[in-house]
PDB file of C-alpha atoms in Angstrom:
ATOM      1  CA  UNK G 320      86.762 108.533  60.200  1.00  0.00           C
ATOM      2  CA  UNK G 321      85.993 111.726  58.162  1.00  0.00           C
ATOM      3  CA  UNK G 322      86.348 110.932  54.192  1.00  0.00           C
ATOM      4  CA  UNK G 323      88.896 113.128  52.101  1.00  0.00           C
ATOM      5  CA  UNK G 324      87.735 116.148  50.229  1.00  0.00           C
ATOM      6  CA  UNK G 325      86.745 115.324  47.040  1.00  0.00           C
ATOM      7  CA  UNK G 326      86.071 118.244  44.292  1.00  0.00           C
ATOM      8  CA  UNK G 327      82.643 117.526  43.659  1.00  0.00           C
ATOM      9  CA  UNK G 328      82.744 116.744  39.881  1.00  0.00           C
ATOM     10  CA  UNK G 329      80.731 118.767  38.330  1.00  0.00           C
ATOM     11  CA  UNK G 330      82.966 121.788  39.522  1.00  0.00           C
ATOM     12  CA  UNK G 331      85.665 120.036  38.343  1.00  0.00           C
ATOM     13  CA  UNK G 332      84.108 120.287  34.560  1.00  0.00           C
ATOM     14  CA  UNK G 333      82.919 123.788  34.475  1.00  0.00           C
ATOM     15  CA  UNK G 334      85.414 125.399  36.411  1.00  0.00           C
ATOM     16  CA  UNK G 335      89.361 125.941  36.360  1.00  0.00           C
ATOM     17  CA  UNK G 336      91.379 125.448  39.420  1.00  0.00           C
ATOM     18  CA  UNK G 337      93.637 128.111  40.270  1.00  0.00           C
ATOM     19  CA  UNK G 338      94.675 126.626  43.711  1.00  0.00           C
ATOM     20  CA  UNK G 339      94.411 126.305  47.749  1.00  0.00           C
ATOM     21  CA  UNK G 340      93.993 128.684  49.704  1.00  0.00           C
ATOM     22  CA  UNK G 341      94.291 128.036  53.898  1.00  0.00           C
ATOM     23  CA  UNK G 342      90.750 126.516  54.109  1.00  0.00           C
ATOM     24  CA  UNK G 343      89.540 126.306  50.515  1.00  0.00           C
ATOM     25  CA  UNK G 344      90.311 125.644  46.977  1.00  0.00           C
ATOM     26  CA  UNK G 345      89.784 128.229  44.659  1.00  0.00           C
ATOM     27  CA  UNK G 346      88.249 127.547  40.999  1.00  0.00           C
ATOM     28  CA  UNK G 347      87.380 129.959  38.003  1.00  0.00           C
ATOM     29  CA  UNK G 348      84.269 129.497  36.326  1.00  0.00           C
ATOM     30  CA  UNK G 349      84.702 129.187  32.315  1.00  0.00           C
ATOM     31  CA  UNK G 350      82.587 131.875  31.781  1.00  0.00           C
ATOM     32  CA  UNK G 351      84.129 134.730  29.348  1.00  0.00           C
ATOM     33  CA  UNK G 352      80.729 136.798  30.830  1.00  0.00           C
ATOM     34  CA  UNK G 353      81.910 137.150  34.047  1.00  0.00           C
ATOM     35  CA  UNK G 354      85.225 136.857  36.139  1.00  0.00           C
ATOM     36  CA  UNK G 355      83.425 134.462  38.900  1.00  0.00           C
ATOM     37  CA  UNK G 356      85.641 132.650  41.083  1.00  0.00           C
ATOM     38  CA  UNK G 357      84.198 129.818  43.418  1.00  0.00           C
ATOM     39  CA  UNK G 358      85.374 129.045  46.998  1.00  0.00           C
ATOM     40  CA  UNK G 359      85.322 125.300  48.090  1.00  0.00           C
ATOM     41  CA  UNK G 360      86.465 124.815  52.114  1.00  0.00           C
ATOM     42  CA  UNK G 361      88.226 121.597  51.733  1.00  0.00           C
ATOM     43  CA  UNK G 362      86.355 119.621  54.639  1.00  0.00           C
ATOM     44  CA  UNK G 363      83.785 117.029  53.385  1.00  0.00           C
ATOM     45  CA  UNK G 364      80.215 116.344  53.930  1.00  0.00           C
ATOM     46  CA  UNK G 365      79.371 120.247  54.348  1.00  0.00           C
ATOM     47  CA  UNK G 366      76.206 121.748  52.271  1.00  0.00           C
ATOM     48  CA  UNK G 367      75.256 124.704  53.729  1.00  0.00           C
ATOM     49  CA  UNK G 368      77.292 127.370  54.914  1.00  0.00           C
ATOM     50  CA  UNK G 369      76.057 127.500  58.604  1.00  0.00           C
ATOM     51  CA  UNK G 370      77.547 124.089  58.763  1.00  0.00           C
ATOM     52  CA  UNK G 371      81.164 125.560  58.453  1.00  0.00           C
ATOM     53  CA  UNK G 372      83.066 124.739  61.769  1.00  0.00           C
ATOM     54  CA  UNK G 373      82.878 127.279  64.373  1.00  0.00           C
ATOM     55  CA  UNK G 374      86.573 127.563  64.339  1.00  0.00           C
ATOM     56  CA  UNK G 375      87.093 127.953  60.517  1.00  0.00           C
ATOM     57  CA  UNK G 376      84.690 130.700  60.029  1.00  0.00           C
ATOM     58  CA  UNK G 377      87.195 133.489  60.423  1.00  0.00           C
ATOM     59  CA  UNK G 378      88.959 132.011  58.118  1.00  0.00           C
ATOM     60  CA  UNK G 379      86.477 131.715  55.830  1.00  0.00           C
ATOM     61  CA  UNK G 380      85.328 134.813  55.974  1.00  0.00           C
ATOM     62  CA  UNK G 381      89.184 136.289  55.155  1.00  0.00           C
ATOM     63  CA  UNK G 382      89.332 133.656  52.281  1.00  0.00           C
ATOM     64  CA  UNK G 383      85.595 135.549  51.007  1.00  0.00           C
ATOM     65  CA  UNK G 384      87.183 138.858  51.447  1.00  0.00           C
ATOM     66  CA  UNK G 385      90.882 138.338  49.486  1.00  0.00           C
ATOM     67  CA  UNK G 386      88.671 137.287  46.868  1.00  0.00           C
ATOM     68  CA  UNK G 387      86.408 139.783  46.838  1.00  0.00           C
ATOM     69  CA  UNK G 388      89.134 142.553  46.738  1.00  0.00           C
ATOM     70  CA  UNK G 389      91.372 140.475  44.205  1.00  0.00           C
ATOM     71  CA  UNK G 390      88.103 140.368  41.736  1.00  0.00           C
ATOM     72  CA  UNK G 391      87.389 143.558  42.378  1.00  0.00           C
ATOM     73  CA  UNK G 392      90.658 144.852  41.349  1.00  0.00           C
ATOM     74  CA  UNK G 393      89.750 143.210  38.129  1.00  0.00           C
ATOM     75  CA  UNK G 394      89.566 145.916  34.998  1.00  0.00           C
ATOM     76  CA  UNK G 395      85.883 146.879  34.789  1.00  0.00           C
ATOM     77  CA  UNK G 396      84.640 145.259  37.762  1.00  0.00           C
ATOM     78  CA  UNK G 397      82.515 147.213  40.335  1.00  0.00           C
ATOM     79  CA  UNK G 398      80.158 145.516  42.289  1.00  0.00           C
ATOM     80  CA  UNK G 399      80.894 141.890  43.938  1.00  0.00           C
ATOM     81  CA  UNK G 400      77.617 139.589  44.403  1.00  0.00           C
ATOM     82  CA  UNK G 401      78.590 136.877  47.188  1.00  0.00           C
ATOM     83  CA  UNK G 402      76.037 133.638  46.769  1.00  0.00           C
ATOM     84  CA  UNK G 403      76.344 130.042  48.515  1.00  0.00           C
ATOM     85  CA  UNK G 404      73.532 128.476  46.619  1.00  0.00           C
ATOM     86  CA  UNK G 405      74.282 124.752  46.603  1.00  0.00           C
ATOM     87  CA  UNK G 406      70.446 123.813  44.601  1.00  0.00           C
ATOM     88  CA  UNK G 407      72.397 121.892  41.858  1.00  0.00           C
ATOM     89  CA  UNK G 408      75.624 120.821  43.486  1.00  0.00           C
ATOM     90  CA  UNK G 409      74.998 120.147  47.265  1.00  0.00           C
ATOM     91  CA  UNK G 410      79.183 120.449  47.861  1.00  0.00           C
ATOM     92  CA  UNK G 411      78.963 123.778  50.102  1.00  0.00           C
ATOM     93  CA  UNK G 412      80.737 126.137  47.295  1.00  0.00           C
ATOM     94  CA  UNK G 413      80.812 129.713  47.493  1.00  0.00           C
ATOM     95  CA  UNK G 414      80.268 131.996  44.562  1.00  0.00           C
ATOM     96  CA  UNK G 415      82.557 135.910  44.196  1.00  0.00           C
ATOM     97  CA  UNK G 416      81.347 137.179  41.210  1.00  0.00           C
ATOM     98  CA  UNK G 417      82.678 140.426  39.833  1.00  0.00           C
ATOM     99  CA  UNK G 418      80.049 142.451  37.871  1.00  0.00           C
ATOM    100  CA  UNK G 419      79.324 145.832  36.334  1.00  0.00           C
ATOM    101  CA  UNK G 420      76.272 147.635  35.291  1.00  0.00           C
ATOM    102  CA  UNK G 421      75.270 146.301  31.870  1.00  0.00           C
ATOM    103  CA  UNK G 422      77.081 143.147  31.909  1.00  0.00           C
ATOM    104  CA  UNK G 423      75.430 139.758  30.544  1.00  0.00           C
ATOM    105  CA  UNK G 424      72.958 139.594  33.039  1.00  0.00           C
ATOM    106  CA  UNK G 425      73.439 143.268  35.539  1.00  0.00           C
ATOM    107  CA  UNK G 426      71.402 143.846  37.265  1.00  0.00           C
ATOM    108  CA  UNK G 427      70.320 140.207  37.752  1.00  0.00           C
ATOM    109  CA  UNK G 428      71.755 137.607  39.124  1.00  0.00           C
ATOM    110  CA  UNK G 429      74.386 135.570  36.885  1.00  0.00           C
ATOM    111  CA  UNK G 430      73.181 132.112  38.515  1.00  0.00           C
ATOM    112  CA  UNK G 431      70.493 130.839  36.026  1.00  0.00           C
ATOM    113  CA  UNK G 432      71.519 133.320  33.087  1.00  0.00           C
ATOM    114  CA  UNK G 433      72.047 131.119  30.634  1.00  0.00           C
ATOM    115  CA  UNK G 434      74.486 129.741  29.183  1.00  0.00           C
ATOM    116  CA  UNK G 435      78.703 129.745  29.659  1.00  0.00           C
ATOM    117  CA  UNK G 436      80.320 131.149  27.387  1.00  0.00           C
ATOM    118  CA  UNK G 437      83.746 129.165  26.787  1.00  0.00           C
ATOM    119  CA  UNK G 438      86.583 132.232  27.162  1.00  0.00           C
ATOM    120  CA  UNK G 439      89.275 132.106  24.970  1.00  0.00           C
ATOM    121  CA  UNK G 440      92.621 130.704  26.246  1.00  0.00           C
ATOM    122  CA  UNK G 441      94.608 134.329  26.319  1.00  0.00           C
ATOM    123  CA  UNK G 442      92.061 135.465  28.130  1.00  0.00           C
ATOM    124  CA  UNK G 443      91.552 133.084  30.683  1.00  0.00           C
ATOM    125  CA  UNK G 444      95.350 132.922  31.144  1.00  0.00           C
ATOM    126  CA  UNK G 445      94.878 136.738  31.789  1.00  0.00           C
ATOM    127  CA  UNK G 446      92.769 136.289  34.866  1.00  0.00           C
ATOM    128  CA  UNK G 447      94.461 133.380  36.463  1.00  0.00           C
ATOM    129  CA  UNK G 448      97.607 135.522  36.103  1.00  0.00           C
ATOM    130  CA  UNK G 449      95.908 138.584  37.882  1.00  0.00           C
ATOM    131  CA  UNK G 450      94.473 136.875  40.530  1.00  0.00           C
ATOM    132  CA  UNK G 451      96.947 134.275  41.538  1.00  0.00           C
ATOM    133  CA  UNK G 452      99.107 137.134  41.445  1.00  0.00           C
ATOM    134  CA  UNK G 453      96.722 139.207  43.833  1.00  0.00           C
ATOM    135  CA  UNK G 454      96.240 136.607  46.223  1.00  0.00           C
ATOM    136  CA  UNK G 455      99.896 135.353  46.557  1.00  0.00           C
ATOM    137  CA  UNK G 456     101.429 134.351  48.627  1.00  0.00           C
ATOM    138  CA  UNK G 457      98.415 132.795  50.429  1.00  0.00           C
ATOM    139  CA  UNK G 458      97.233 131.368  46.746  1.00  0.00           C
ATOM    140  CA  UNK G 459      99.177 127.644  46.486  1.00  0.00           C
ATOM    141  CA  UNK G 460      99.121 125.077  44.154  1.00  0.00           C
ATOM    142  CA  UNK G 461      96.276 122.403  45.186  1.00  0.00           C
ATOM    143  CA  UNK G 462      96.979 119.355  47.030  1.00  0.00           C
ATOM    144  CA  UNK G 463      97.492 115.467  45.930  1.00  0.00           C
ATOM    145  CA  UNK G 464      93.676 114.856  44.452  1.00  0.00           C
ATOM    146  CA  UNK G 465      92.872 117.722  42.880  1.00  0.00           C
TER     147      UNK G 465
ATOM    148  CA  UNK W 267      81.112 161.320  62.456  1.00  0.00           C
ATOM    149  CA  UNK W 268      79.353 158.397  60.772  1.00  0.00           C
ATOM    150  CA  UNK W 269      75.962 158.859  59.719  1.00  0.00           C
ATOM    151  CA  UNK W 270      73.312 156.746  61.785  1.00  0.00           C
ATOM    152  CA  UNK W 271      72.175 153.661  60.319  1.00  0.00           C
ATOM    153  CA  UNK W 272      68.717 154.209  58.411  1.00  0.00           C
ATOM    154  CA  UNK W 273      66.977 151.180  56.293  1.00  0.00           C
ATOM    155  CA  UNK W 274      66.942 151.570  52.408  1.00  0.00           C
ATOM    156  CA  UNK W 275      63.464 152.689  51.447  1.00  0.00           C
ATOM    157  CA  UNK W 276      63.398 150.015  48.897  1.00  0.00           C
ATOM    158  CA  UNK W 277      63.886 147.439  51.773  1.00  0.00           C
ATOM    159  CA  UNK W 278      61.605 149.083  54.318  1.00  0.00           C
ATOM    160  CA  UNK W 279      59.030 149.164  51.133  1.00  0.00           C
ATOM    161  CA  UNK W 280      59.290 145.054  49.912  1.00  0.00           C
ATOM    162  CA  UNK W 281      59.428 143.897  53.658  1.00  0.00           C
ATOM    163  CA  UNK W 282      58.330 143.567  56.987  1.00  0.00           C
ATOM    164  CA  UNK W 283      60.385 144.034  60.068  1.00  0.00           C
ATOM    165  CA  UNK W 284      60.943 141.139  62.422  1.00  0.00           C
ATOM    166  CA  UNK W 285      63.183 143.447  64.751  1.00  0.00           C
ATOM    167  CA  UNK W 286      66.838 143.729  65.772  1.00  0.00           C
ATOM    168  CA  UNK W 287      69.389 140.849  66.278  1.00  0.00           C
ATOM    169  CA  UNK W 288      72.571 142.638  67.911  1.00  0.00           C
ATOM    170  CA  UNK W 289      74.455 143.160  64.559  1.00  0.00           C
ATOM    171  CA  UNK W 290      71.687 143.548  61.871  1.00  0.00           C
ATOM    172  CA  UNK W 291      67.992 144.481  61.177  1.00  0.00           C
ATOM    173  CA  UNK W 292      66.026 141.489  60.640  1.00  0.00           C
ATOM    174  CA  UNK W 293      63.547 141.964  57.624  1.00  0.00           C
ATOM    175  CA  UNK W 294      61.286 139.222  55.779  1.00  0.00           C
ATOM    176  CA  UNK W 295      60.434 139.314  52.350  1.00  0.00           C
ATOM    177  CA  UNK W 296      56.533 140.277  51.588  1.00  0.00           C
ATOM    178  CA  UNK W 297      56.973 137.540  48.982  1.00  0.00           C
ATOM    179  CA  UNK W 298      54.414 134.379  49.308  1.00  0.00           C
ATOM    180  CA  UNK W 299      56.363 131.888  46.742  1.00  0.00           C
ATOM    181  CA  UNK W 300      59.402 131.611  49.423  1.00  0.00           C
ATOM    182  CA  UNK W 301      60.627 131.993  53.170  1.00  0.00           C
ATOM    183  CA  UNK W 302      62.817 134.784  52.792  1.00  0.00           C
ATOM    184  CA  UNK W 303      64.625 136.498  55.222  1.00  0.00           C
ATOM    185  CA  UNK W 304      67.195 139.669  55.203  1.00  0.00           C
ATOM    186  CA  UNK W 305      69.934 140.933  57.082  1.00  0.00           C
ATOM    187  CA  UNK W 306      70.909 144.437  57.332  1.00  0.00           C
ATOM    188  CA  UNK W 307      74.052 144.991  59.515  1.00  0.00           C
ATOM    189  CA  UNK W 308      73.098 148.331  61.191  1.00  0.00           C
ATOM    190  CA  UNK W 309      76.371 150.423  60.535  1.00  0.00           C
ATOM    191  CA  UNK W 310      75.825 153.216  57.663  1.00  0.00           C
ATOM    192  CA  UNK W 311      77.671 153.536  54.430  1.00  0.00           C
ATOM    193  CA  UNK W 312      78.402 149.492  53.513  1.00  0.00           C
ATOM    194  CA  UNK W 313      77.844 148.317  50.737  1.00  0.00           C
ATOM    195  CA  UNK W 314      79.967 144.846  50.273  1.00  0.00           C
ATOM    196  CA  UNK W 315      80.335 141.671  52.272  1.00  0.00           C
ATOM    197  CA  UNK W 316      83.825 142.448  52.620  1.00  0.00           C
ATOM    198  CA  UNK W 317      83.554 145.669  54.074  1.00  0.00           C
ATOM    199  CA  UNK W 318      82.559 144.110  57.571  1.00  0.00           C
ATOM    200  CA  UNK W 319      84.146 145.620  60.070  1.00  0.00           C
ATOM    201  CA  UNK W 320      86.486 142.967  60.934  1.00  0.00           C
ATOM    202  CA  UNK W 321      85.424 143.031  64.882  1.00  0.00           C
ATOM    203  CA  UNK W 322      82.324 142.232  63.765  1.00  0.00           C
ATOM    204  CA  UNK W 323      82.461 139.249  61.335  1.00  0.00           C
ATOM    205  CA  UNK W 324      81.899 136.783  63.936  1.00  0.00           C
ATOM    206  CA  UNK W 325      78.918 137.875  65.093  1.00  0.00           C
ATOM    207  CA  UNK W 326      77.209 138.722  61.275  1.00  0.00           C
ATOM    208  CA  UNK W 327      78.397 134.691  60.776  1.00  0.00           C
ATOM    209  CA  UNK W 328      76.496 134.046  64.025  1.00  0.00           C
ATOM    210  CA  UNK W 329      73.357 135.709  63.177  1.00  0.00           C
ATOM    211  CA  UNK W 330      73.376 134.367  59.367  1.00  0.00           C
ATOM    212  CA  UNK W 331      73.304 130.668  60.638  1.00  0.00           C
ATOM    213  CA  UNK W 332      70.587 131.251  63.294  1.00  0.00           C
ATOM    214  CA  UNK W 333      68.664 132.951  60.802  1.00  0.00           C
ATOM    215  CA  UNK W 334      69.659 130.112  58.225  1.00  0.00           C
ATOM    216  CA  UNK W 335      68.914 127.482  60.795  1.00  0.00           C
ATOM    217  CA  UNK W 336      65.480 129.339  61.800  1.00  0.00           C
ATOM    218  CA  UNK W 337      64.229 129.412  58.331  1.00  0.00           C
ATOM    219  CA  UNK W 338      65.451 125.319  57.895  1.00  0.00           C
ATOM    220  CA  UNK W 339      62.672 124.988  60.726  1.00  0.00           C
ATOM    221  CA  UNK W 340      60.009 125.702  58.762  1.00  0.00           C
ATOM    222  CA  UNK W 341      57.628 123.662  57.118  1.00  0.00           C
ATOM    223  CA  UNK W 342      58.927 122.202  53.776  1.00  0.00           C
ATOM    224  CA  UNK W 343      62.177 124.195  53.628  1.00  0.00           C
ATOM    225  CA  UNK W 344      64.863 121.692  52.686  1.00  0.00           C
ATOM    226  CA  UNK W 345      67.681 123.482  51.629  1.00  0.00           C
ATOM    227  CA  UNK W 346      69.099 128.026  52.280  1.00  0.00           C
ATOM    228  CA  UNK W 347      70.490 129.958  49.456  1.00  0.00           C
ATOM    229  CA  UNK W 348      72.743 132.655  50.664  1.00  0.00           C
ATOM    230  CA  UNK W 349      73.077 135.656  48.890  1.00  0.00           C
ATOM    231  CA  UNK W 350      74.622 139.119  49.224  1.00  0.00           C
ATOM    232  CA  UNK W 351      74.274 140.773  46.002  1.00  0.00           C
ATOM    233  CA  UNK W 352      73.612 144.543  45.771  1.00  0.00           C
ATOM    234  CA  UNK W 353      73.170 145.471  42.320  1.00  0.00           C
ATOM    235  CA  UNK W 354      69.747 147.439  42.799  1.00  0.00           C
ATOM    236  CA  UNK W 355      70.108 148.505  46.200  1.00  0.00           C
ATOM    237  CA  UNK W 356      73.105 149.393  47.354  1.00  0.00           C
ATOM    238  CA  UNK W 357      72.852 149.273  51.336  1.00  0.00           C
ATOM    239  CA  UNK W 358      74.594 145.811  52.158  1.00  0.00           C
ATOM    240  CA  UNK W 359      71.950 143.212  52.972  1.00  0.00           C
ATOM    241  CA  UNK W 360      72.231 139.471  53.301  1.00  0.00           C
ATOM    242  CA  UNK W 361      69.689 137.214  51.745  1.00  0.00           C
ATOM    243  CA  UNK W 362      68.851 134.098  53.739  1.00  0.00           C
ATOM    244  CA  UNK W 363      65.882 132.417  51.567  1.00  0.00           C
ATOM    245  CA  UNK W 364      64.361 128.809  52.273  1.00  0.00           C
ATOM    246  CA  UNK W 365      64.127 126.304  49.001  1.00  0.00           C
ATOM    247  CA  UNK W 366      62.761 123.327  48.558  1.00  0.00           C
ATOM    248  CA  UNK W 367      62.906 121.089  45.245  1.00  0.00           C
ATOM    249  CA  UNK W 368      59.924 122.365  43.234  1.00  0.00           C
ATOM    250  CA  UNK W 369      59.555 125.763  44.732  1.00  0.00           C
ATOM    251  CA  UNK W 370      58.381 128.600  42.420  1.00  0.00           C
ATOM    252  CA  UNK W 371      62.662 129.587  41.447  1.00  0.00           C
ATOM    253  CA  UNK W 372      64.377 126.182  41.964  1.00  0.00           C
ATOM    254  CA  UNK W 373      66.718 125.170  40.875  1.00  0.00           C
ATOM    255  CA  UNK W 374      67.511 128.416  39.437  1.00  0.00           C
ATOM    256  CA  UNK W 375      68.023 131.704  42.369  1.00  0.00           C
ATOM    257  CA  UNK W 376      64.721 133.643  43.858  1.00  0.00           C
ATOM    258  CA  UNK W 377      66.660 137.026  42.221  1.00  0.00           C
ATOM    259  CA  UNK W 378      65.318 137.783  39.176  1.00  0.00           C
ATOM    260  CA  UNK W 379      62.671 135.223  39.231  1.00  0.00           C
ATOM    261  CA  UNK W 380      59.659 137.238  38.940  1.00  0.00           C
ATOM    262  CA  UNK W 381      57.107 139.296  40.922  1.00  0.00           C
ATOM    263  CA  UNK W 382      56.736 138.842  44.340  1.00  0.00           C
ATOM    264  CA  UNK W 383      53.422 137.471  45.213  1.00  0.00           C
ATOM    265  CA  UNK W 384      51.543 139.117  48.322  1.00  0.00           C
ATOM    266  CA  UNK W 385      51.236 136.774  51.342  1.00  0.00           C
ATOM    267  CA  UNK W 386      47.982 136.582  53.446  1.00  0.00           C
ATOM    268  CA  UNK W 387      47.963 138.742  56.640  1.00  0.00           C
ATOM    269  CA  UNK W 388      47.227 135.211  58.293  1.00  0.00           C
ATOM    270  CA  UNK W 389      50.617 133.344  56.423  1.00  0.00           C
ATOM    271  CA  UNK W 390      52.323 136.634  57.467  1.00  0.00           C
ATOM    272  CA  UNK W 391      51.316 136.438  60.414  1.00  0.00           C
ATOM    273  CA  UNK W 392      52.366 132.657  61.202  1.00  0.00           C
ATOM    274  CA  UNK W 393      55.496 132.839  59.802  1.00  0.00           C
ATOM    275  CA  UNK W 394      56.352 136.444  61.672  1.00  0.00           C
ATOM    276  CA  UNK W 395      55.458 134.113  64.769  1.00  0.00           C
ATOM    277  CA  UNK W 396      57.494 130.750  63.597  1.00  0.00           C
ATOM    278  CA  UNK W 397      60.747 133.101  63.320  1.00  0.00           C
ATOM    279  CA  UNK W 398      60.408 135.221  66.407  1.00  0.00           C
ATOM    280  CA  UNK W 399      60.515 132.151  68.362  1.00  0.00           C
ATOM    281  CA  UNK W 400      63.128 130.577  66.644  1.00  0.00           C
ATOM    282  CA  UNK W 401      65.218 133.098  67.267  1.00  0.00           C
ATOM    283  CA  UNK W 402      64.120 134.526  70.645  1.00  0.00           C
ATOM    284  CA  UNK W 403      65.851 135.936  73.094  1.00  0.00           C
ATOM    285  CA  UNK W 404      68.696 137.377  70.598  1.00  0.00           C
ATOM    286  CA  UNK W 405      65.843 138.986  68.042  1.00  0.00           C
ATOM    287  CA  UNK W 406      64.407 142.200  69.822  1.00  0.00           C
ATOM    288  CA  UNK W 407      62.286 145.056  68.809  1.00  0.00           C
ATOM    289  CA  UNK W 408      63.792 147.200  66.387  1.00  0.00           C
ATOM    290  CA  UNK W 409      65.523 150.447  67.981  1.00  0.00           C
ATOM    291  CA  UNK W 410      64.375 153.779  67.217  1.00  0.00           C
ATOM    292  CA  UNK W 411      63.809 155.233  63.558  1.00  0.00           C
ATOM    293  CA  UNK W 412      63.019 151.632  62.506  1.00  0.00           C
TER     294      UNK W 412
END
């Protein structure tokens, strides 16, 4: 028997969740230096991203691109950077991070660029607005255990 | 009519070509700290993930995890950061780079982490030959204007 999807815990502390889509839960890093949202496919005991079932790729890869677009219609946002990295937190997680030229780290990467910087509340309630609103109606709330 | 594919000169200049898998040009990294492979999806003028033609997502997931699985083959790789980031070159290319806990980058990404270091023609050399076979018979030579 396959164990539930758990959040792995550390994403639970840095990040906010803003909900389920079809295959993953979404999350928003608490980072005021970049709007970077985080996919998680809710199936457990996947790492790497070749490991994703043949059959929920497609989905997947839909999941990458509504976020992609919704963080790119983001004011000031230009360029996406797509990362599954997993070196820290081996829960396969999927990083859409919206940047511009000249932003806290352009044109590096933002993974290793120091440290978060807590956004205030308005703001953050700005964002989760935009994008639940942008990815609606495919965007629900998360299931039991989240 | 759509311009035909031709390979950044900043790619063509940090790599060498391992050849053509049926989507995307298959470059590695001239970089001796890591295993690092990239794919170029051979259709002009994209620049994001997203912008995949949709026809041919399954087949860029396809190559990604051989490629990912090819470079988990190799000796002391334990773990493949995915990345498709852009910010310095804007032709769309997928990075598919081998880690292992205490590599020259980890835990943080190989973007951003310093100057490449030249491989030896023999280390090239091995690791040209460890990834053609891997991934023979789908890897090919590269088509014309390569």
């Amino acid at each position: 028997m396959t164990a539930p999807f758990e959040l792995h815990p550390r994403l639970a502390a840095d990040c906010t969740l803003l909900g389920d889509l079809p295959l993953s839960r979404l999350l928003l890093m608490r980072d005021a230096r970049f709007p970077w949202c985080i996919l998680v496919p809710r199936i457990s005991g996947l790492t790497e991203l070749h490991d994703l079932p043949r059959d929920r790729r497609g989905e997947w890869f839909d999941e990458m691109a509504a976020v992609s677009r919704a963080v790119l219609g983001l004011p000031g946002v230009t360029k996406i950077n797509v990362g599954a990295l997993g070196n820290l937190v081996p829960q396969l997680h999927v990083h859409v991070v919206g940047r511009h030229a000249g932003d806290a780290a352009w044109p590096g990467p933002v993974w290793g660029s120091g440290a978060a910087e807590p956004p205030a509340d308005a703001d953050l309630a700005g964002l989760r607005g935009a994008l639940t609103k942008a990815l609606a109606p495919a965007l629900r709330d998360a299931g039991p255990g989240a």
